[in-house]
Short mmCIF file of C-alpha atoms and ligand atoms in Angstrom, two decimals:
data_model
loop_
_atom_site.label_atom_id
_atom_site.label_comp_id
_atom_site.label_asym_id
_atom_site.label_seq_id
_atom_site.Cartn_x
_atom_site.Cartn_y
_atom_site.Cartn_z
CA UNK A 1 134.24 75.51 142.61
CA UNK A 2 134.37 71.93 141.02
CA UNK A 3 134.44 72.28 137.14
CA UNK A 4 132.09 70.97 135.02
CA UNK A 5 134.33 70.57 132.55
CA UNK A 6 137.80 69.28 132.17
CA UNK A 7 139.69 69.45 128.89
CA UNK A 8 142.10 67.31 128.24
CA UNK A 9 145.17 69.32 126.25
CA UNK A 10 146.47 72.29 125.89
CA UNK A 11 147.08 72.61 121.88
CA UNK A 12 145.18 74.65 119.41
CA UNK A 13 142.08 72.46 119.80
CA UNK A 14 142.23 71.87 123.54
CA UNK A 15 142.73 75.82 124.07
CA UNK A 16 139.67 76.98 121.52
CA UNK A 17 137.89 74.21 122.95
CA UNK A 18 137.93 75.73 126.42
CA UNK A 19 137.30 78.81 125.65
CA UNK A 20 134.63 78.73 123.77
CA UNK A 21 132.77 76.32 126.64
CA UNK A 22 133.95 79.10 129.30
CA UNK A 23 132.25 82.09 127.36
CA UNK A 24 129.09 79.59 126.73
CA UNK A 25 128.63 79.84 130.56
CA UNK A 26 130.61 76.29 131.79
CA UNK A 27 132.97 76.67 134.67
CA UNK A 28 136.07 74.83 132.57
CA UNK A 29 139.73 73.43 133.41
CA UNK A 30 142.83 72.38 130.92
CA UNK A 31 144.63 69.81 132.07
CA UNK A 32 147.95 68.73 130.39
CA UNK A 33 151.43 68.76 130.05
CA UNK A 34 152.98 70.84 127.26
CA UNK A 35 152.02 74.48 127.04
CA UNK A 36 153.00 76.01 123.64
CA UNK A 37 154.41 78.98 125.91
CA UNK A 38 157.43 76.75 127.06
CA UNK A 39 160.54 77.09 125.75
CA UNK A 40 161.47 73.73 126.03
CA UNK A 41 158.63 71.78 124.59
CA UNK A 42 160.84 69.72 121.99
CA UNK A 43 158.44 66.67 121.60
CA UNK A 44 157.65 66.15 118.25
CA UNK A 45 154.04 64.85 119.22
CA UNK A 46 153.02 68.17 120.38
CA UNK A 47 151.81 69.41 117.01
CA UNK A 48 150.02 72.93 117.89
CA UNK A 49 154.37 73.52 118.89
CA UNK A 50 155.19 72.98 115.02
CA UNK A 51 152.02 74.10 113.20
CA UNK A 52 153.16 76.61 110.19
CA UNK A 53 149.67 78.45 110.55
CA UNK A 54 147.96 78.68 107.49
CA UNK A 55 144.44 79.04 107.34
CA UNK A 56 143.43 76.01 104.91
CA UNK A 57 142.34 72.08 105.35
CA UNK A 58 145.45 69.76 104.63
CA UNK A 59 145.97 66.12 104.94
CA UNK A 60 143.01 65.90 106.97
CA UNK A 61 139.58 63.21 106.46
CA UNK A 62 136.47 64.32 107.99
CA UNK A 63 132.61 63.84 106.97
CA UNK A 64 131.99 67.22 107.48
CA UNK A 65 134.84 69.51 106.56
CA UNK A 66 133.32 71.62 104.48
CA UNK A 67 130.94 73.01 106.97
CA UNK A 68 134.08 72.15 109.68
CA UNK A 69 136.28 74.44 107.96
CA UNK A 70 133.21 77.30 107.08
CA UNK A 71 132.62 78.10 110.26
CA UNK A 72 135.89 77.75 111.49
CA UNK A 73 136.85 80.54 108.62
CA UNK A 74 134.02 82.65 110.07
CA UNK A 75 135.72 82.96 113.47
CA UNK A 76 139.03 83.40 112.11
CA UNK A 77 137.70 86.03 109.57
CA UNK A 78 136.48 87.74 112.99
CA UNK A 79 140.19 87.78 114.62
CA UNK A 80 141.32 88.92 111.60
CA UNK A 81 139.22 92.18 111.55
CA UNK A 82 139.84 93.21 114.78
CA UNK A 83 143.70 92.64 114.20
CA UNK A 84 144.22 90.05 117.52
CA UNK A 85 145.77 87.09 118.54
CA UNK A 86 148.20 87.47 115.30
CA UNK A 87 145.69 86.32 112.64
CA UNK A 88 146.41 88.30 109.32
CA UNK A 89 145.78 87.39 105.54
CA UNK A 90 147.69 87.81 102.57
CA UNK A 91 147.68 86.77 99.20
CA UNK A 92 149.42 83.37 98.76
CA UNK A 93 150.36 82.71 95.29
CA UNK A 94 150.36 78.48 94.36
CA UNK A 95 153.21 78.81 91.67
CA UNK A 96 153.10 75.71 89.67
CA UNK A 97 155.44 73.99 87.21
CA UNK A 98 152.82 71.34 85.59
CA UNK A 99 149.79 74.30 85.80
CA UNK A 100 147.71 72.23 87.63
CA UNK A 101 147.36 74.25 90.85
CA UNK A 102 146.25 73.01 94.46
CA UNK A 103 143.43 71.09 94.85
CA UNK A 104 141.78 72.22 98.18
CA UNK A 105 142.09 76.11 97.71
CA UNK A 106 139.53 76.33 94.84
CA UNK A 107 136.69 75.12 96.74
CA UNK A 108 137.79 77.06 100.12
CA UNK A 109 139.29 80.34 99.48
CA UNK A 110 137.33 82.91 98.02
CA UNK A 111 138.19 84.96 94.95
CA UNK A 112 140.94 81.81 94.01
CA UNK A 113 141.72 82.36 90.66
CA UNK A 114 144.62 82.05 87.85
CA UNK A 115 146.86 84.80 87.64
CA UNK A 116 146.70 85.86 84.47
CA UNK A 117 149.89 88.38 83.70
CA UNK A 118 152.49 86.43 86.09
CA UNK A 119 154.40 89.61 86.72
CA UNK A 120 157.57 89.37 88.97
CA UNK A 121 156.90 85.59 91.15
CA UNK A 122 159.79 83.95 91.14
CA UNK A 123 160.57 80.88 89.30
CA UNK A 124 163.06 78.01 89.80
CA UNK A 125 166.01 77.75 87.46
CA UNK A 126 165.29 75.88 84.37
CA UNK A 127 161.50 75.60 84.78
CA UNK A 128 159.44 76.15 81.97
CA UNK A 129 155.50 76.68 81.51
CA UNK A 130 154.92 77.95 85.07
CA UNK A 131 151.58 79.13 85.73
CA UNK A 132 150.40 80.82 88.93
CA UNK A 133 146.94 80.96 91.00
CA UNK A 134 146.46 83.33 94.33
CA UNK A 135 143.98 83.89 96.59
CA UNK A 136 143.61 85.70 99.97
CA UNK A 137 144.70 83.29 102.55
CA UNK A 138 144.27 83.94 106.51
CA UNK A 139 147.03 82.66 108.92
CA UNK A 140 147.76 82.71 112.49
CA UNK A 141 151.27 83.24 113.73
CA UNK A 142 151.39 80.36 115.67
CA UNK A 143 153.68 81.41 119.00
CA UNK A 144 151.60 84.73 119.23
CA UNK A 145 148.20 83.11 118.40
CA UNK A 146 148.61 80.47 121.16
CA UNK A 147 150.14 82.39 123.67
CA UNK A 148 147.21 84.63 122.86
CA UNK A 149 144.74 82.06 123.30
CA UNK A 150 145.64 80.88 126.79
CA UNK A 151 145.82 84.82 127.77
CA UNK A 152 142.06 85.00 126.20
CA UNK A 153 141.13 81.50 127.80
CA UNK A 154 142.49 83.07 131.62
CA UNK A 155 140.59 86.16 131.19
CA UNK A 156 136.95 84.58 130.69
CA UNK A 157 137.57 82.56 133.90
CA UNK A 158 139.13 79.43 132.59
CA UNK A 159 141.79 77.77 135.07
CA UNK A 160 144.88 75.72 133.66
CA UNK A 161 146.67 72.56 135.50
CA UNK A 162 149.89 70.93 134.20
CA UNK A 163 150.04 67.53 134.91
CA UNK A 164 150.69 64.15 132.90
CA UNK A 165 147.32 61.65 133.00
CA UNK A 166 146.84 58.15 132.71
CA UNK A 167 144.07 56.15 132.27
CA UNK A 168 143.68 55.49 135.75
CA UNK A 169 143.39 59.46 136.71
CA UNK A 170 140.74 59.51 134.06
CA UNK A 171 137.84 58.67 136.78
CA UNK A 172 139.18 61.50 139.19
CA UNK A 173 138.91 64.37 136.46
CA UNK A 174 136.06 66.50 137.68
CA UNK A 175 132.89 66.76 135.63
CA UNK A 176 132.68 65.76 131.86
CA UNK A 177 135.85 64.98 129.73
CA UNK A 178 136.79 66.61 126.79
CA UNK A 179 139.44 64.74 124.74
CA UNK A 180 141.95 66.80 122.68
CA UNK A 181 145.50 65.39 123.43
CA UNK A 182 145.83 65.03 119.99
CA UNK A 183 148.42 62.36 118.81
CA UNK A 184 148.73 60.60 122.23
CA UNK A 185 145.54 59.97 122.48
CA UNK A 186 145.47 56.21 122.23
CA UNK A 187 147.90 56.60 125.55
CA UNK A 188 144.60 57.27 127.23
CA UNK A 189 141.57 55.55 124.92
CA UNK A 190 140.98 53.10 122.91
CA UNK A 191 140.05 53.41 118.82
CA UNK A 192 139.81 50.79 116.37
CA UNK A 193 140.47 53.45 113.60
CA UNK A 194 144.06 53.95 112.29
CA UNK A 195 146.62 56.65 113.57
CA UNK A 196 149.01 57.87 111.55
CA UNK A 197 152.23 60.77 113.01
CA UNK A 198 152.72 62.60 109.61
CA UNK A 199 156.24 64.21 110.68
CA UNK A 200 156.97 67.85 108.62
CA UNK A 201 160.09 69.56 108.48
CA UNK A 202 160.04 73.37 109.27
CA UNK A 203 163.09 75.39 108.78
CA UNK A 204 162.76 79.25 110.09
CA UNK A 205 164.78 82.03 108.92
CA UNK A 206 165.02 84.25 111.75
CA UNK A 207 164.10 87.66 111.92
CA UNK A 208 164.51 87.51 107.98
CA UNK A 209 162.37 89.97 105.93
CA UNK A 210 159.54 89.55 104.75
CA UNK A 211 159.03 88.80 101.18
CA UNK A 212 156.88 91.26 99.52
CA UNK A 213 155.69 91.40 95.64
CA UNK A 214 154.89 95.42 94.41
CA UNK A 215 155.25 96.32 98.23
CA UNK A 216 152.48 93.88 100.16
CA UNK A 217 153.45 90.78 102.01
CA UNK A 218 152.77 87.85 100.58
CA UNK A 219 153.20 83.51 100.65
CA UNK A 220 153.74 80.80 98.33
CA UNK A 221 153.61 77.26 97.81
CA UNK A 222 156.02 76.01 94.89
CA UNK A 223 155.35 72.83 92.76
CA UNK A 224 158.13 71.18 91.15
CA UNK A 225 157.66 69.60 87.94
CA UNK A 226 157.76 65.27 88.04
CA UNK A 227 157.83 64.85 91.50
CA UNK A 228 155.90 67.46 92.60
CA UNK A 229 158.06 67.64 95.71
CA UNK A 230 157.40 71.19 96.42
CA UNK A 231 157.95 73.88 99.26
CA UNK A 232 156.18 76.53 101.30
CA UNK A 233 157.12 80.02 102.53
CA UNK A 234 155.04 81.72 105.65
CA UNK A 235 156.16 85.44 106.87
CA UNK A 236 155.90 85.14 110.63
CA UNK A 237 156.65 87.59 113.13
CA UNK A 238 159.31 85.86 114.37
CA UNK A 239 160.58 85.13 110.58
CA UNK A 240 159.61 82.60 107.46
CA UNK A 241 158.70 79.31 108.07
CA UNK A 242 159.64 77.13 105.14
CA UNK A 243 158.50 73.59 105.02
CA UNK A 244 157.28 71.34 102.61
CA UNK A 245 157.31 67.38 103.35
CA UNK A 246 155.17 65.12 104.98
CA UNK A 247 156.02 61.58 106.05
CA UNK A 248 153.15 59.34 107.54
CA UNK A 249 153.98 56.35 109.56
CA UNK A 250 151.20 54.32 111.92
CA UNK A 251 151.14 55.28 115.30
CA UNK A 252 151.10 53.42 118.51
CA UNK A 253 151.66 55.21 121.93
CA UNK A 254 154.38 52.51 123.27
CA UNK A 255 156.68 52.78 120.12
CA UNK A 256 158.74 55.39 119.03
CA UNK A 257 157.03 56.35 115.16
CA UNK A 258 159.83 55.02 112.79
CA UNK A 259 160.58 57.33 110.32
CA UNK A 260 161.85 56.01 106.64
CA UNK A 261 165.23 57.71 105.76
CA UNK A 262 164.32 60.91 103.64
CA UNK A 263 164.49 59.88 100.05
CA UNK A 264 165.95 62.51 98.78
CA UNK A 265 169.25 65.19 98.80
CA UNK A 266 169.72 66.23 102.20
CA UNK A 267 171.85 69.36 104.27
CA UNK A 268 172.13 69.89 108.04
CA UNK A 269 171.48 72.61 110.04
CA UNK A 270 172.65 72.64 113.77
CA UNK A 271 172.99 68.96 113.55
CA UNK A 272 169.73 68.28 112.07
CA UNK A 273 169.32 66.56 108.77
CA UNK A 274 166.75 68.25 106.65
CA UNK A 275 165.73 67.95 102.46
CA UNK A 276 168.02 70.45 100.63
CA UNK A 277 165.01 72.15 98.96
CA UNK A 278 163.71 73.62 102.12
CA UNK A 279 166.67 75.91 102.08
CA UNK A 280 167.84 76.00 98.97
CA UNK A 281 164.57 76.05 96.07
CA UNK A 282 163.12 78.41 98.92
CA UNK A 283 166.25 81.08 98.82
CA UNK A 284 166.54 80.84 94.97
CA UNK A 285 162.98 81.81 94.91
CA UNK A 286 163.34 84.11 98.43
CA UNK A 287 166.20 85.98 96.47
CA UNK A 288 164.14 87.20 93.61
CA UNK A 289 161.71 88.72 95.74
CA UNK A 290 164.36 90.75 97.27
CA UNK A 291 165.29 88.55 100.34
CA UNK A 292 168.27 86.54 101.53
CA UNK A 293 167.16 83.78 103.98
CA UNK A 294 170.95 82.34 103.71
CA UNK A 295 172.05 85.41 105.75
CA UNK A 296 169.55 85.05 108.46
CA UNK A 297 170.10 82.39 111.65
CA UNK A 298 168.60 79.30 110.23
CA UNK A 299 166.70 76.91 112.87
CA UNK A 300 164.99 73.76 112.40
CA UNK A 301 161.74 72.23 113.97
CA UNK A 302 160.45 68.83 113.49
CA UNK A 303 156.84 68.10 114.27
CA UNK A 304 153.60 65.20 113.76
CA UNK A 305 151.00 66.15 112.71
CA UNK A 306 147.86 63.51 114.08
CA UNK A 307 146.53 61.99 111.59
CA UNK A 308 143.48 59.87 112.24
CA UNK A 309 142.03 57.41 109.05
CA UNK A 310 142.01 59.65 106.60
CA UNK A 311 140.50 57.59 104.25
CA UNK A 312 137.88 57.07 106.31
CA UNK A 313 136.28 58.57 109.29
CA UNK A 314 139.12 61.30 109.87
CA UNK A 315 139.60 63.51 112.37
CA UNK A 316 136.94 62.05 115.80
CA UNK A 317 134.53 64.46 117.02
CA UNK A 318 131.84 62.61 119.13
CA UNK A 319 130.19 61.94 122.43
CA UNK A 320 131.47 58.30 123.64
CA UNK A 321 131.03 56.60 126.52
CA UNK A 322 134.43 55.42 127.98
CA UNK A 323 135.06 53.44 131.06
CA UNK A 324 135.18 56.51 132.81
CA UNK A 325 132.07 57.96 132.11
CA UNK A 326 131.03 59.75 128.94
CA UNK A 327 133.80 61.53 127.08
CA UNK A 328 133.71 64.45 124.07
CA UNK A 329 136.17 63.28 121.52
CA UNK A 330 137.98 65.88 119.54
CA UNK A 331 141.47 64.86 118.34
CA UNK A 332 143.01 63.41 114.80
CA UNK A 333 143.26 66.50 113.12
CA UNK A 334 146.29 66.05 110.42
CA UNK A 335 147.13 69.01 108.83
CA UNK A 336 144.72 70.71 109.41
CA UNK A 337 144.26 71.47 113.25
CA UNK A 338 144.70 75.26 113.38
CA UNK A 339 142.19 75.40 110.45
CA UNK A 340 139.16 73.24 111.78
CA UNK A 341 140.04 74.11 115.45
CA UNK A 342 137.52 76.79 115.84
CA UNK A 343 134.53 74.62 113.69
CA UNK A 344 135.91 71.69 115.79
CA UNK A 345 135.03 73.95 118.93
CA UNK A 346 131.63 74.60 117.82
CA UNK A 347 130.70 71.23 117.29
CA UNK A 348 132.05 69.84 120.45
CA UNK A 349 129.93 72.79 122.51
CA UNK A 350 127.00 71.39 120.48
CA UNK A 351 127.46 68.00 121.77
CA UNK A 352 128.28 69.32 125.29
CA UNK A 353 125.08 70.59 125.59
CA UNK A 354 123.33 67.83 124.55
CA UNK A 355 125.55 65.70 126.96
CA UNK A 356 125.11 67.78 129.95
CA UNK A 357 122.37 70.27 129.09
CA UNK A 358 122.43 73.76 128.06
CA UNK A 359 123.81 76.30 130.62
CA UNK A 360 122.46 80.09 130.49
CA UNK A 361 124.32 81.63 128.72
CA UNK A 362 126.66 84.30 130.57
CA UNK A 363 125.59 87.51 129.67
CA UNK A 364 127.97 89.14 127.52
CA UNK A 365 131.15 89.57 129.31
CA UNK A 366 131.49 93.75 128.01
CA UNK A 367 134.32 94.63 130.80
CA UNK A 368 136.57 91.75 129.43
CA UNK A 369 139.42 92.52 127.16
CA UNK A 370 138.46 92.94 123.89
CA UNK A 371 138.47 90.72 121.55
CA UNK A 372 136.30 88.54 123.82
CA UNK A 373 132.87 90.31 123.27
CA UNK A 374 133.13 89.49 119.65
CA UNK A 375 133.95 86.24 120.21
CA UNK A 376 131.27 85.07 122.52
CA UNK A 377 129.00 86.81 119.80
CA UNK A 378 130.15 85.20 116.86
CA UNK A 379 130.43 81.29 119.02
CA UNK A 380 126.65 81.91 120.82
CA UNK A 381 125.21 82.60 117.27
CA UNK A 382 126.47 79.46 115.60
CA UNK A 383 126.15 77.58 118.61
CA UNK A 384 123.41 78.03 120.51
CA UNK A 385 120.99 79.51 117.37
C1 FAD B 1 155.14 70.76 110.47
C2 FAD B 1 153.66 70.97 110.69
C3 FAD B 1 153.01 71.98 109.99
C4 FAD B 1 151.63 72.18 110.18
N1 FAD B 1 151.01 73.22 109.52
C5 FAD B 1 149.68 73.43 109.71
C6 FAD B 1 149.03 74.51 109.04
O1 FAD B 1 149.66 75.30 108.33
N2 FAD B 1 147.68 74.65 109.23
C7 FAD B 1 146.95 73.79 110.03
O2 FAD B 1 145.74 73.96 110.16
N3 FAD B 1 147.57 72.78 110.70
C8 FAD B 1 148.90 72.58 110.55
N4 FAD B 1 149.52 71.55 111.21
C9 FAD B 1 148.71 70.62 112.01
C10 FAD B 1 148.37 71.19 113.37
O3 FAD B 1 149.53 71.75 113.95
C11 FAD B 1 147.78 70.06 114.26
O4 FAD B 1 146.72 69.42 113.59
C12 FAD B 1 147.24 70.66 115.56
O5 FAD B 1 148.25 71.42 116.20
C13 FAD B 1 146.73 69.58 116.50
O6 FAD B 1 146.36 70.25 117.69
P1 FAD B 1 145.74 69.49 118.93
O7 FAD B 1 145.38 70.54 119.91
O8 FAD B 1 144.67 68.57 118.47
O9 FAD B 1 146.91 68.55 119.49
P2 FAD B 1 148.33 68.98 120.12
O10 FAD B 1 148.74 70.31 119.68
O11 FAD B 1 149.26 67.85 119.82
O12 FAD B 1 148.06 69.06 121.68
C14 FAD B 1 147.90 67.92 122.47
C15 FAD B 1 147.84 68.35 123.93
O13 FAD B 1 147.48 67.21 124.71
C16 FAD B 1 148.34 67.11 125.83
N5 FAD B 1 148.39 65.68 126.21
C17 FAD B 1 148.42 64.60 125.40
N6 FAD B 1 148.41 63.47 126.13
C18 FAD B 1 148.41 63.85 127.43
C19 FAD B 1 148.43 63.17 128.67
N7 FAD B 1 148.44 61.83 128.72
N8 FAD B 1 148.44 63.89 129.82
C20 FAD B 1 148.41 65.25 129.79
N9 FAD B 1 148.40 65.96 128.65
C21 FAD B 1 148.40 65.27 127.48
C22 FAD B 1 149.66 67.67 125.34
O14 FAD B 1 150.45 68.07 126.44
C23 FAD B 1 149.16 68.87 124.51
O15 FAD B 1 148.92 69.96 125.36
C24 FAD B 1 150.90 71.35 111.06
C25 FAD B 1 151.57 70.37 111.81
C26 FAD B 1 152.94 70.18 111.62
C27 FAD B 1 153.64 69.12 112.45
#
């Protein structure tokens, strides 16, 4: 059977994208060509590769991210409680040198709040005046969660081609395009707006343990004093995942981003140049909660995130009509792909029913694996309701 559907991209947006049109009833198709299962997907471009996992909008612009995120939160609150796809949540503590604290947890993580006897978080040598925050934080673990998702996506009858496109196989793709190949878009359409790749450095420690405060797991973000250069630590299955820069340059599909030199103390690891506080602010502060990352094999990652006008219209999730016929935008995400992916999702069914009409719904698919009941529960109600 033709699809009605073909999804362009196989990241975190492309993949939740699909699915949630498959369990809304539309006979669906991925097209692209980098699967987050393959080993040897090095290109930098291919964010949903690189993507620490936490649960939170970063470096992102979008009109409506609020209500984005919320009901992205919702599904990922659901995967959560029924323990799948490698969603968890711990408490992240922001530990901050200048006691200012982040600025996008407060108005989207319940419960955020000052900690008010700072018992044993570690501190960096010679700080002074540190003052901590925490709140319950969701994550996925990125390699499980999207090898997870294209399991999930298989089992509710979605099909899967690799293959590279161009604009000229644009008119062949059966049925009605959805656009989610993230930072190469403008390879295949055009946009006015302005692209940014917003390369992070991730260094993994792995199979290191994971850092626990009075016996639960738990994640931080650090803030340095002055510069406020700070890092991040995520407990992973596969490890931590340590990170903490982001360098935006304007993208163009024919050019090779250029990169500024890192402005700042540097170390390799296998080769790779990465900022010395990566590795070294994170195992001073690793150490004192009982961990050594400096013993563990140390690998790094390099990755872009897309980052479309942040300033002004952010990430692009609309119905356009392209030379091709009419196309469902959904790319520019920033920093923040994992978290809006599944709000992202919901809005793009939304316009795909308005675009094409609304299916009937499949009844509920009860002799699929699990999770999937829930799921097409939870996307129906905010979709279709
Ligand atoms: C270091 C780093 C840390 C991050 N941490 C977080 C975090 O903690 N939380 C968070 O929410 N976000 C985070 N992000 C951002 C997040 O990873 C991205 O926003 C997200 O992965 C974008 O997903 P996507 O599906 O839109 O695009 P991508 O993952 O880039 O997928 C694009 C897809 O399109 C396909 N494609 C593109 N062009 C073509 C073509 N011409 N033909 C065929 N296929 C094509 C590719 O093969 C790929 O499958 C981070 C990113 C980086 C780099």
């Amino acid at each position: 059977m033709q699809p009605d559907i073909t999804v362009l991209g196989a990241g975190v947006n492309g993949t939740s994208t699909a699915l949630a049109l498959t369990l809304l009833g539309y006979n669906t198709q991925i097209v692209a060509d980098q699967f987050a299962y393959e080993e040897q997907h090095r290109d930098p471009r291919f964010s949903s590769a690189y993507g620490a996992g936490a649960i939170l909008p970063y470096s992102v612009g979008m009109d409506s991210l609020d209500e984005t995120f919320e009901e992205s939160q919702t599904v990922f609150r659901l995967l959560e409680e029924l323990s799948v796809l490698g969603v968890r949540k711990n408490d992240h503590y922001w530990i901050d040198e200048e006691g200012r604290g982040p600025s996008n947890a407060p108005k989207y993580l319940d419960g955020f709040r000052k900690v008010e006897s700072p018992n044993a978080l570690p501190r960096r040598t010679g700080s002074e005046h540190v003052t901590d925050f925490t709140a319950e934080m969701l994550f996925a673990d990125m390699p499980t969660y999207m090898e997870g998702l294209y399991r999930l996506y298989q089992a509710a009858g979605g099909s899967i081609r690799k293959r590279t496109v161009t604009r000229t196989d644009l008119t062949e793709m059966p049925g009605l395009l959805i656009n989610c190949t993230g930072l190469r878009s403008p390879e295949l359409f055009e946009d006015s707006a302005p692209y940014h790749a917003a390369r992070g450095h991730l260094v993994t420690a792995q199979r290191a343990p994971i850092p626990k405060l009075d016996g639960t797991m738990i994640s931080y973000s650090y803030s340095v004093a002055g510069d406020r250069k700070g890092v991040y630590c995520f407990p992973r299955m596969d490890g931590i995942v340590m990170g903490g820069t982001h360098q935006s340059v304007p993208y163009r599909p024919d050019e090779k981003p250029c990169f500024p030199p890192l402005n700042e103390p540097t170390t390799k690891i296998g080769g790779t140049e990465v900022p010395k506080r990566i590795v070294e602010l994170n195992a001073e502060l690793l150490a004192q909660l009982g961990v050594d990352v400096e013993r563990s094999d140390l690998e790094v990652s390099i990755g872009y995130r897309p980052l479309r006008d942040p300033e002004g219209d952010g990430v692009r999730v609309e119905l356009a009509e392209e030379s091709c016929g009419p196309v469902v935008h959904n790319y520019g995400h920033g920093g923040a792909g994992i978290s809006v992916s599944w709000g992202c999702a919901i809005s793009v069914a939304r316009l795909v029913r308005e675009a094409i009409g609304d299916r009937e719904v499949p009844p509920a698919p009860v002799s699929r694996p699990a999770p999937l009941l829930p799921l097409y529960r939870t996307l129906t109600k905010h979709i279709c309701e």
